[in-house]
PDB file of C-alpha atoms in Angstrom:
ATOM      1  CA  ASP A   1     184.468  77.811 120.754  1.00  0.00           C
ATOM      2  CA  PRO A   2     185.076  77.057 117.007  1.00  0.00           C
ATOM      3  CA  GLY A   3     183.426  74.130 116.125  1.00  0.00           C
ATOM      4  CA  ASP A   4     181.155  73.754 119.025  1.00  0.00           C
ATOM      5  CA  GLU A   5     178.149  72.765 118.336  1.00  0.00           C
ATOM      6  CA  VAL A   6     174.131  74.513 118.729  1.00  0.00           C
ATOM      7  CA  ILE A   7     170.999  72.725 119.102  1.00  0.00           C
ATOM      8  CA  ILE A   8     168.144  74.776 116.918  1.00  0.00           C
ATOM      9  CA  SER A   9     164.786  74.337 116.212  1.00  0.00           C
ATOM     10  CA  ASP A  10     163.782  74.012 111.945  1.00  0.00           C
ATOM     11  CA  PRO A  11     162.125  75.951 111.603  1.00  0.00           C
ATOM     12  CA  CYS A  12     163.180  78.786 113.835  1.00  0.00           C
ATOM     13  CA  PHE A  13     163.700  82.740 114.128  1.00  0.00           C
ATOM     14  CA  VAL A  14     166.039  83.487 111.814  1.00  0.00           C
ATOM     15  CA  VAL A  15     168.586  85.164 114.031  1.00  0.00           C
ATOM     16  CA  TYR A  16     169.728  82.151 115.571  1.00  0.00           C
ATOM     17  CA  GLU A  17     171.596  80.472 112.991  1.00  0.00           C
ATOM     18  CA  ALA A  18     173.072  83.858 112.316  1.00  0.00           C
ATOM     19  CA  VAL A  19     174.465  84.113 115.534  1.00  0.00           C
ATOM     20  CA  VAL A  20     175.923  80.809 115.860  1.00  0.00           C
ATOM     21  CA  ARG A  21     177.503  81.137 113.145  1.00  0.00           C
ATOM     22  CA  ILE A  22     179.199  84.611 113.391  1.00  0.00           C
ATOM     23  CA  VAL A  23     180.829  83.483 116.987  1.00  0.00           C
ATOM     24  CA  GLY A  24     182.089  80.333 114.811  1.00  0.00           C
ATOM     25  CA  ALA A  25     179.701  77.365 116.097  1.00  0.00           C
ATOM     26  CA  THR A  26     177.745  75.434 113.991  1.00  0.00           C
ATOM     27  CA  PRO A  27     174.512  75.013 114.019  1.00  0.00           C
ATOM     28  CA  VAL A  28     172.690  71.358 114.376  1.00  0.00           C
ATOM     29  CA  PHE A  29     168.974  71.740 113.185  1.00  0.00           C
ATOM     30  CA  VAL A  30     166.299  69.703 114.741  1.00  0.00           C
ATOM     31  CA  ALA A  31     162.739  69.286 112.944  1.00  0.00           C
ATOM     32  CA  VAL A  32     159.470  70.431 114.486  1.00  0.00           C
ATOM     33  CA  ARG A  33     156.648  69.117 112.909  1.00  0.00           C
ATOM     34  CA  GLU A  34     153.157  70.345 112.761  1.00  0.00           C
ATOM     35  CA  GLU A  35     152.451  66.957 113.471  1.00  0.00           C
ATOM     36  CA  GLU A  36     154.063  67.437 116.963  1.00  0.00           C
ATOM     37  CA  ASP A  37     152.435  71.008 117.324  1.00  0.00           C
ATOM     38  CA  PHE A  38     155.839  72.568 116.100  1.00  0.00           C
ATOM     39  CA  ARG A  39     157.080  71.222 119.651  1.00  0.00           C
ATOM     40  CA  LEU A  40     160.855  70.557 120.475  1.00  0.00           C
ATOM     41  CA  ILE A  41     161.094  66.397 121.504  1.00  0.00           C
ATOM     42  CA  PRO A  42     163.406  65.784 123.854  1.00  0.00           C
ATOM     43  CA  GLU A  43     164.381  62.610 122.538  1.00  0.00           C
ATOM     44  CA  ASN A  44     164.700  64.463 119.093  1.00  0.00           C
ATOM     45  CA  VAL A  45     167.455  66.790 120.632  1.00  0.00           C
ATOM     46  CA  GLU A  46     169.175  64.057 122.219  1.00  0.00           C
ATOM     47  CA  LYS A  47     169.614  61.756 119.560  1.00  0.00           C
ATOM     48  CA  SER A  48     171.032  65.046 117.805  1.00  0.00           C
ATOM     49  CA  LEU A  49     173.974  65.355 120.443  1.00  0.00           C
ATOM     50  CA  THR A  50     177.513  64.747 119.580  1.00  0.00           C
ATOM     51  CA  THR A  51     180.658  65.393 121.784  1.00  0.00           C
ATOM     52  CA  LYS A  52     180.784  68.866 120.403  1.00  0.00           C
ATOM     53  CA  THR A  53     177.492  69.821 121.779  1.00  0.00           C
ATOM     54  CA  LYS A  54     177.490  72.882 123.717  1.00  0.00           C
ATOM     55  CA  LEU A  55     173.997  74.720 123.941  1.00  0.00           C
ATOM     56  CA  ILE A  56     170.151  74.563 122.984  1.00  0.00           C
ATOM     57  CA  ILE A  57     168.211  77.648 121.824  1.00  0.00           C
ATOM     58  CA  LEU A  58     164.751  77.458 122.835  1.00  0.00           C
ATOM     59  CA  ASN A  59     162.144  79.782 121.445  1.00  0.00           C
ATOM     60  CA  SER A  60     158.474  79.725 123.715  1.00  0.00           C
ATOM     61  CA  PRO A  61     156.110  80.664 122.220  1.00  0.00           C
ATOM     62  CA  SER A  62     157.912  80.070 119.037  1.00  0.00           C
ATOM     63  CA  ASN A  63     158.041  83.062 116.085  1.00  0.00           C
ATOM     64  CA  PRO A  64     157.616  81.747 113.472  1.00  0.00           C
ATOM     65  CA  THR A  65     154.512  78.815 114.374  1.00  0.00           C
ATOM     66  CA  GLY A  66     153.365  80.068 117.134  1.00  0.00           C
ATOM     67  CA  GLY A  67     153.832  76.474 118.709  1.00  0.00           C
ATOM     68  CA  ILE A  68     155.057  76.095 122.483  1.00  0.00           C
ATOM     69  CA  GLN A  69     156.834  73.684 124.561  1.00  0.00           C
ATOM     70  CA  TYR A  70     154.655  72.025 126.894  1.00  0.00           C
ATOM     71  CA  LYS A  71     155.882  71.746 130.596  1.00  0.00           C
ATOM     72  CA  GLU A  72     156.789  67.850 130.248  1.00  0.00           C
ATOM     73  CA  ASP A  73     158.856  68.928 126.676  1.00  0.00           C
ATOM     74  CA  LEU A  74     160.929  71.477 128.704  1.00  0.00           C
ATOM     75  CA  LYS A  75     161.465  68.817 131.912  1.00  0.00           C
ATOM     76  CA  GLY A  76     162.784  66.198 129.026  1.00  0.00           C
ATOM     77  CA  ILE A  77     164.735  68.936 127.518  1.00  0.00           C
ATOM     78  CA  ALA A  78     166.042  69.745 131.011  1.00  0.00           C
ATOM     79  CA  GLU A  79     166.680  66.286 131.854  1.00  0.00           C
ATOM     80  CA  VAL A  80     168.734  65.837 128.558  1.00  0.00           C
ATOM     81  CA  ALA A  81     171.168  68.955 129.563  1.00  0.00           C
ATOM     82  CA  ARG A  82     171.808  68.107 133.080  1.00  0.00           C
ATOM     83  CA  LYS A  83     172.979  64.147 131.249  1.00  0.00           C
ATOM     84  CA  HIS A  84     174.938  65.950 129.113  1.00  0.00           C
ATOM     85  CA  ASN A  85     176.327  69.438 130.476  1.00  0.00           C
ATOM     86  CA  LEU A  86     174.703  71.450 127.956  1.00  0.00           C
ATOM     87  CA  TYR A  87     173.462  74.938 128.459  1.00  0.00           C
ATOM     88  CA  ILE A  88     170.189  76.304 127.080  1.00  0.00           C
ATOM     89  CA  VAL A  89     169.410  79.783 125.937  1.00  0.00           C
ATOM     90  CA  SER A  90     165.373  80.262 125.958  1.00  0.00           C
ATOM     91  CA  ASP A  91     163.863  82.858 124.367  1.00  0.00           C
ATOM     92  CA  GLU A  92     160.763  83.828 125.899  1.00  0.00           C
ATOM     93  CA  VAL A  93     159.929  87.083 124.536  1.00  0.00           C
ATOM     94  CA  TYR A  94     155.842  86.217 123.792  1.00  0.00           C
ATOM     95  CA  GLU A  95     155.832  84.796 127.444  1.00  0.00           C
ATOM     96  CA  THR A  96     152.598  86.634 127.868  1.00  0.00           C
ATOM     97  CA  MET A  97     150.634  85.601 124.299  1.00  0.00           C
ATOM     98  CA  LEU A  98     149.431  82.503 125.046  1.00  0.00           C
ATOM     99  CA  TYR A  99     146.000  81.387 124.324  1.00  0.00           C
ATOM    100  CA  GLU A 100     142.891  78.614 124.763  1.00  0.00           C
ATOM    101  CA  GLY A 101     144.169  78.370 128.851  1.00  0.00           C
ATOM    102  CA  MET A 102     147.668  77.567 128.045  1.00  0.00           C
ATOM    103  CA  HIS A 103     150.217  78.637 130.413  1.00  0.00           C
ATOM    104  CA  HIS A 104     153.781  80.016 130.259  1.00  0.00           C
ATOM    105  CA  HIS A 105     156.653  77.670 131.859  1.00  0.00           C
ATOM    106  CA  SER A 106     160.438  78.460 132.006  1.00  0.00           C
ATOM    107  CA  ILE A 107     162.797  76.131 131.750  1.00  0.00           C
ATOM    108  CA  ALA A 108     164.990  77.976 133.789  1.00  0.00           C
ATOM    109  CA  ALA A 109     162.301  77.420 137.134  1.00  0.00           C
ATOM    110  CA  ILE A 110     163.106  73.105 136.954  1.00  0.00           C
ATOM    111  CA  LYS A 111     165.068  72.005 139.821  1.00  0.00           C
ATOM    112  CA  GLY A 112     169.188  72.086 138.482  1.00  0.00           C
ATOM    113  CA  MET A 113     168.778  74.280 135.594  1.00  0.00           C
ATOM    114  CA  ARG A 114     169.195  78.146 136.632  1.00  0.00           C
ATOM    115  CA  ASN A 115     172.555  77.864 136.814  1.00  0.00           C
ATOM    116  CA  ARG A 116     172.881  76.484 133.112  1.00  0.00           C
ATOM    117  CA  THR A 117     169.983  78.741 131.529  1.00  0.00           C
ATOM    118  CA  VAL A 118     170.164  82.261 130.118  1.00  0.00           C
ATOM    119  CA  THR A 119     166.403  83.504 129.840  1.00  0.00           C
ATOM    120  CA  VAL A 120     165.797  85.960 127.251  1.00  0.00           C
ATOM    121  CA  ASN A 121     163.071  88.972 126.562  1.00  0.00           C
ATOM    122  CA  SER A 122     162.314  91.953 125.260  1.00  0.00           C
ATOM    123  CA  PHE A 123     159.857  94.654 126.003  1.00  0.00           C
ATOM    124  CA  SER A 124     158.913  94.507 122.357  1.00  0.00           C
ATOM    125  CA  LYS A 125     156.083  92.759 122.446  1.00  0.00           C
ATOM    126  CA  THR A 126     154.584  92.708 125.857  1.00  0.00           C
ATOM    127  CA  TYR A 127     154.596  96.136 126.009  1.00  0.00           C
ATOM    128  CA  ALA A 128     154.419  96.814 122.507  1.00  0.00           C
ATOM    129  CA  MET A 129     157.705  98.449 122.865  1.00  0.00           C
ATOM    130  CA  THR A 130     159.028  97.341 119.417  1.00  0.00           C
ATOM    131  CA  GLY A 131     160.760 100.735 118.439  1.00  0.00           C
ATOM    132  CA  TRP A 132     162.126 101.360 122.050  1.00  0.00           C
ATOM    133  CA  ARG A 133     164.680  98.416 121.442  1.00  0.00           C
ATOM    134  CA  ILE A 134     165.108  97.260 124.730  1.00  0.00           C
ATOM    135  CA  GLY A 135     165.320  93.471 126.400  1.00  0.00           C
ATOM    136  CA  TYR A 136     167.336  91.978 129.135  1.00  0.00           C
ATOM    137  CA  ALA A 137     168.586  88.952 129.993  1.00  0.00           C
ATOM    138  CA  VAL A 138     169.214  86.840 132.764  1.00  0.00           C
ATOM    139  CA  GLY A 139     171.591  84.214 133.947  1.00  0.00           C
ATOM    140  CA  THR A 140     174.450  83.921 136.464  1.00  0.00           C
ATOM    141  CA  LYS A 141     176.879  86.364 137.171  1.00  0.00           C
ATOM    142  CA  GLU A 142     179.849  84.650 135.284  1.00  0.00           C
ATOM    143  CA  ILE A 143     177.851  84.746 132.040  1.00  0.00           C
ATOM    144  CA  ILE A 144     176.186  87.651 132.334  1.00  0.00           C
ATOM    145  CA  ASP A 145     179.891  89.372 132.962  1.00  0.00           C
ATOM    146  CA  GLN A 146     181.232  88.189 129.823  1.00  0.00           C
ATOM    147  CA  MET A 147     177.895  89.330 127.837  1.00  0.00           C
ATOM    148  CA  ILE A 148     178.112  92.914 129.519  1.00  0.00           C
ATOM    149  CA  LYS A 149     181.735  92.999 127.776  1.00  0.00           C
ATOM    150  CA  LEU A 150     180.807  92.231 124.423  1.00  0.00           C
ATOM    151  CA  GLN A 151     177.781  94.688 124.689  1.00  0.00           C
ATOM    152  CA  GLN A 152     180.432  97.230 125.503  1.00  0.00           C
ATOM    153  CA  TYR A 153     182.318  96.393 122.573  1.00  0.00           C
ATOM    154  CA  THR A 154     179.319  96.640 120.280  1.00  0.00           C
ATOM    155  CA  MET A 155     176.489  98.105 121.211  1.00  0.00           C
ATOM    156  CA  VAL A 156     178.155 100.374 124.233  1.00  0.00           C
ATOM    157  CA  HIS A 157     174.440 100.105 126.143  1.00  0.00           C
ATOM    158  CA  ALA A 158     171.169 100.854 125.854  1.00  0.00           C
ATOM    159  CA  PRO A 159     169.871 104.334 125.482  1.00  0.00           C
ATOM    160  CA  ALA A 160     169.052 105.795 128.841  1.00  0.00           C
ATOM    161  CA  VAL A 161     165.803 106.869 127.579  1.00  0.00           C
ATOM    162  CA  SER A 162     164.721 103.372 126.733  1.00  0.00           C
ATOM    163  CA  GLN A 163     165.852 102.196 129.984  1.00  0.00           C
ATOM    164  CA  ARG A 164     163.558 104.761 131.802  1.00  0.00           C
ATOM    165  CA  ALA A 165     160.835 103.660 129.720  1.00  0.00           C
ATOM    166  CA  ALA A 166     160.986  99.893 130.213  1.00  0.00           C
ATOM    167  CA  LEU A 167     161.152 100.990 134.253  1.00  0.00           C
ATOM    168  CA  ALA A 168     158.162 102.579 133.407  1.00  0.00           C
ATOM    169  CA  ALA A 169     156.178  99.600 131.964  1.00  0.00           C
ATOM    170  CA  LEU A 170     157.601  97.409 134.388  1.00  0.00           C
ATOM    171  CA  ASN A 171     156.522  99.202 137.118  1.00  0.00           C
ATOM    172  CA  GLY A 172     152.882 100.805 136.025  1.00  0.00           C
ATOM    173  CA  PRO A 173     149.588  99.182 135.606  1.00  0.00           C
ATOM    174  CA  GLN A 174     149.880  95.547 133.909  1.00  0.00           C
ATOM    175  CA  ASP A 175     146.039  95.019 133.370  1.00  0.00           C
ATOM    176  CA  PHE A 176     146.559  96.149 129.822  1.00  0.00           C
ATOM    177  CA  ILE A 177     148.671  92.920 128.780  1.00  0.00           C
ATOM    178  CA  GLU A 178     145.434  90.969 129.231  1.00  0.00           C
ATOM    179  CA  GLN A 179     143.600  93.041 127.194  1.00  0.00           C
ATOM    180  CA  MET A 180     146.063  92.995 124.282  1.00  0.00           C
ATOM    181  CA  VAL A 181     146.050  89.348 124.373  1.00  0.00           C
ATOM    182  CA  THR A 182     142.242  89.142 123.890  1.00  0.00           C
ATOM    183  CA  ILE A 183     142.477  90.723 121.140  1.00  0.00           C
ATOM    184  CA  PHE A 184     144.974  88.714 119.647  1.00  0.00           C
ATOM    185  CA  ASP A 185     142.963  86.196 120.441  1.00  0.00           C
ATOM    186  CA  GLU A 186     140.157  87.278 118.435  1.00  0.00           C
ATOM    187  CA  ARG A 187     142.006  88.342 115.749  1.00  0.00           C
ATOM    188  CA  ARG A 188     143.450  84.361 116.071  1.00  0.00           C
ATOM    189  CA  ARG A 189     140.258  83.096 115.959  1.00  0.00           C
ATOM    190  CA  PHE A 190     138.831  85.142 112.826  1.00  0.00           C
ATOM    191  CA  LEU A 191     142.577  84.567 110.648  1.00  0.00           C
ATOM    192  CA  ILE A 192     143.011  80.739 111.423  1.00  0.00           C
ATOM    193  CA  PRO A 193     139.648  79.549 110.342  1.00  0.00           C
ATOM    194  CA  ARG A 194     139.541  82.163 107.128  1.00  0.00           C
ATOM    195  CA  LEU A 195     142.729  80.781 106.102  1.00  0.00           C
ATOM    196  CA  ASN A 196     141.504  77.172 106.360  1.00  0.00           C
ATOM    197  CA  GLU A 197     138.896  78.183 103.936  1.00  0.00           C
ATOM    198  CA  ILE A 198     140.844  79.109 101.111  1.00  0.00           C
ATOM    199  CA  GLU A 199     142.250  76.381  98.583  1.00  0.00           C
ATOM    200  CA  GLY A 200     145.882  75.245  98.963  1.00  0.00           C
ATOM    201  CA  PHE A 201     145.894  76.371 102.510  1.00  0.00           C
ATOM    202  CA  ARG A 202     146.066  74.448 105.590  1.00  0.00           C
ATOM    203  CA  CYS A 203     146.722  76.257 108.827  1.00  0.00           C
ATOM    204  CA  PRO A 204     147.251  74.909 112.322  1.00  0.00           C
ATOM    205  CA  THR A 205     146.051  76.841 115.198  1.00  0.00           C
ATOM    206  CA  PRO A 206     148.839  78.510 116.919  1.00  0.00           C
ATOM    207  CA  LYS A 207     148.775  78.552 121.067  1.00  0.00           C
ATOM    208  CA  GLY A 208     151.022  81.319 121.389  1.00  0.00           C
ATOM    209  CA  ALA A 209     152.467  84.712 119.888  1.00  0.00           C
ATOM    210  CA  PHE A 210     150.609  86.633 117.231  1.00  0.00           C
ATOM    211  CA  TYR A 211     151.206  84.502 114.057  1.00  0.00           C
ATOM    212  CA  ALA A 212     149.649  82.138 111.413  1.00  0.00           C
ATOM    213  CA  PHE A 213     152.037  79.933 109.782  1.00  0.00           C
ATOM    214  CA  PRO A 214     150.031  78.147 107.165  1.00  0.00           C
ATOM    215  CA  ASN A 215     150.475  75.248 104.775  1.00  0.00           C
ATOM    216  CA  VAL A 216     150.629  75.683 101.347  1.00  0.00           C
ATOM    217  CA  GLU A 217     152.244  73.048  99.762  1.00  0.00           C
ATOM    218  CA  GLY A 218     148.919  72.109  98.159  1.00  0.00           C
ATOM    219  CA  LEU A 219     149.552  74.669  95.625  1.00  0.00           C
ATOM    220  CA  GLY A 220     152.431  73.499  94.395  1.00  0.00           C
ATOM    221  CA  LYS A 221     154.896  76.418  94.312  1.00  0.00           C
ATOM    222  CA  LEU A 222     158.024  77.472  96.397  1.00  0.00           C
ATOM    223  CA  SER A 223     157.029  79.517  99.291  1.00  0.00           C
ATOM    224  CA  LYS A 224     159.093  82.689  98.141  1.00  0.00           C
ATOM    225  CA  ASP A 225     157.430  82.471  95.052  1.00  0.00           C
ATOM    226  CA  MET A 226     154.114  82.148  96.430  1.00  0.00           C
ATOM    227  CA  ALA A 227     155.053  85.101  99.173  1.00  0.00           C
ATOM    228  CA  GLN A 228     156.252  86.997  95.888  1.00  0.00           C
ATOM    229  CA  ILE A 229     152.670  86.521  93.959  1.00  0.00           C
ATOM    230  CA  LEU A 230     150.643  87.413  97.195  1.00  0.00           C
ATOM    231  CA  LEU A 231     152.804  90.615  97.132  1.00  0.00           C
ATOM    232  CA  GLN A 232     152.785  91.640  93.691  1.00  0.00           C
ATOM    233  CA  SER A 233     149.072  90.730  92.902  1.00  0.00           C
ATOM    234  CA  GLY A 234     147.434  91.027  95.702  1.00  0.00           C
ATOM    235  CA  GLY A 235     149.348  93.447  98.096  1.00  0.00           C
ATOM    236  CA  VAL A 236     149.677  91.109 100.866  1.00  0.00           C
ATOM    237  CA  ALA A 237     152.764  90.563 103.174  1.00  0.00           C
ATOM    238  CA  VAL A 238     154.012  87.359 104.195  1.00  0.00           C
ATOM    239  CA  VAL A 239     157.077  85.948 104.761  1.00  0.00           C
ATOM    240  CA  PRO A 240     158.139  82.502 102.961  1.00  0.00           C
ATOM    241  CA  GLY A 241     159.016  79.762 105.303  1.00  0.00           C
ATOM    242  CA  SER A 242     161.395  78.417 103.795  1.00  0.00           C
ATOM    243  CA  VAL A 243     163.736  82.228 105.383  1.00  0.00           C
ATOM    244  CA  PHE A 244     163.062  80.223 108.893  1.00  0.00           C
ATOM    245  CA  GLY A 245     164.645  77.133 107.685  1.00  0.00           C
ATOM    246  CA  GLU A 246     164.421  74.212 105.311  1.00  0.00           C
ATOM    247  CA  GLY A 247     161.646  72.882 107.853  1.00  0.00           C
ATOM    248  CA  GLY A 248     159.732  76.360 106.784  1.00  0.00           C
ATOM    249  CA  GLU A 249     159.646  75.643 103.213  1.00  0.00           C
ATOM    250  CA  GLY A 250     156.142  74.681 102.245  1.00  0.00           C
ATOM    251  CA  TYR A 251     154.919  77.569 104.709  1.00  0.00           C
ATOM    252  CA  LEU A 252     154.246  81.206 105.405  1.00  0.00           C
ATOM    253  CA  ARG A 253     153.780  83.375 107.878  1.00  0.00           C
ATOM    254  CA  LEU A 254     151.189  85.754 108.605  1.00  0.00           C
ATOM    255  CA  SER A 255     151.064  88.439 111.562  1.00  0.00           C
ATOM    256  CA  TYR A 256     147.533  89.137 113.359  1.00  0.00           C
ATOM    257  CA  ALA A 257     149.557  92.325 114.887  1.00  0.00           C
ATOM    258  CA  GLN A 258     146.657  93.801 112.588  1.00  0.00           C
ATOM    259  CA  PRO A 259     143.109  95.345 113.211  1.00  0.00           C
ATOM    260  CA  LEU A 260     140.716  92.666 111.983  1.00  0.00           C
ATOM    261  CA  ASP A 261     138.981  94.498 109.476  1.00  0.00           C
ATOM    262  CA  LYS A 262     142.413  94.438 107.867  1.00  0.00           C
ATOM    263  CA  LEU A 263     143.010  90.555 108.370  1.00  0.00           C
ATOM    264  CA  GLU A 264     139.984  90.037 106.592  1.00  0.00           C
ATOM    265  CA  ASP A 265     140.731  92.355 103.247  1.00  0.00           C
ATOM    266  CA  ALA A 266     144.360  90.192 103.273  1.00  0.00           C
ATOM    267  CA  CYS A 267     142.434  86.909 103.277  1.00  0.00           C
ATOM    268  CA  ASN A 268     139.709  88.388 100.588  1.00  0.00           C
ATOM    269  CA  ARG A 269     143.277  89.014  98.467  1.00  0.00           C
ATOM    270  CA  ILE A 270     144.726  86.331  98.857  1.00  0.00           C
ATOM    271  CA  GLU A 271     141.423  83.841  97.897  1.00  0.00           C
ATOM    272  CA  LYS A 272     141.219  85.870  94.484  1.00  0.00           C
TER     273      LYS A 272
END
């Protein structure tokens, strides 16, 4: 309802704030900090609640930070949600892209959370099907029925060919996923140390997704200005952290969904 409040991490994927505002609700941003591995801390969530709070949006692994929510974090957030009768939207599109022995945990699997969680996922990342534009949501029948009504009068339905391709992906061999994550990890292990060699860059090590999120405050420029300089002078496209919220200022987002030779070339250009 108009005036309802939704808890969102800051920085966060840009769509969350827009969707919340479109339906007339109010986003309430909770900072996720580099020194805390960009995790949404349960105590900070609870401090941000009001009588108008209805929903918490989670994203783990995170776009843009590459941070993940630990199991204990999720247990704490679940406790907050149950205590204050809140719902959760859990965006888990990067669930298979984890490194350093990390494991994915879904908040819906925690006792008492299945009926108050909508889990959102996609074929774009795990199955590299970005152009097929297909995903899915899992929740209670009551909630999903309302979502179907909304979709019916906006997008109508997903294309039949995309649905068949998604079924083929789900039912087909899955061993390539591990191979793909291994390749991403190889790129990650090259990119992060290499960025940290560049003057003015300080890049934390992401534990999930396929993004580096270096801190560039040492360069003394706004992130949007730095992104423009890199594009115009170096031919390297990055995303300014400021587009992901106030907490993203001073950072840049780089994707390592590119071959190693291109990542190496990009780093060399950035350094120059």
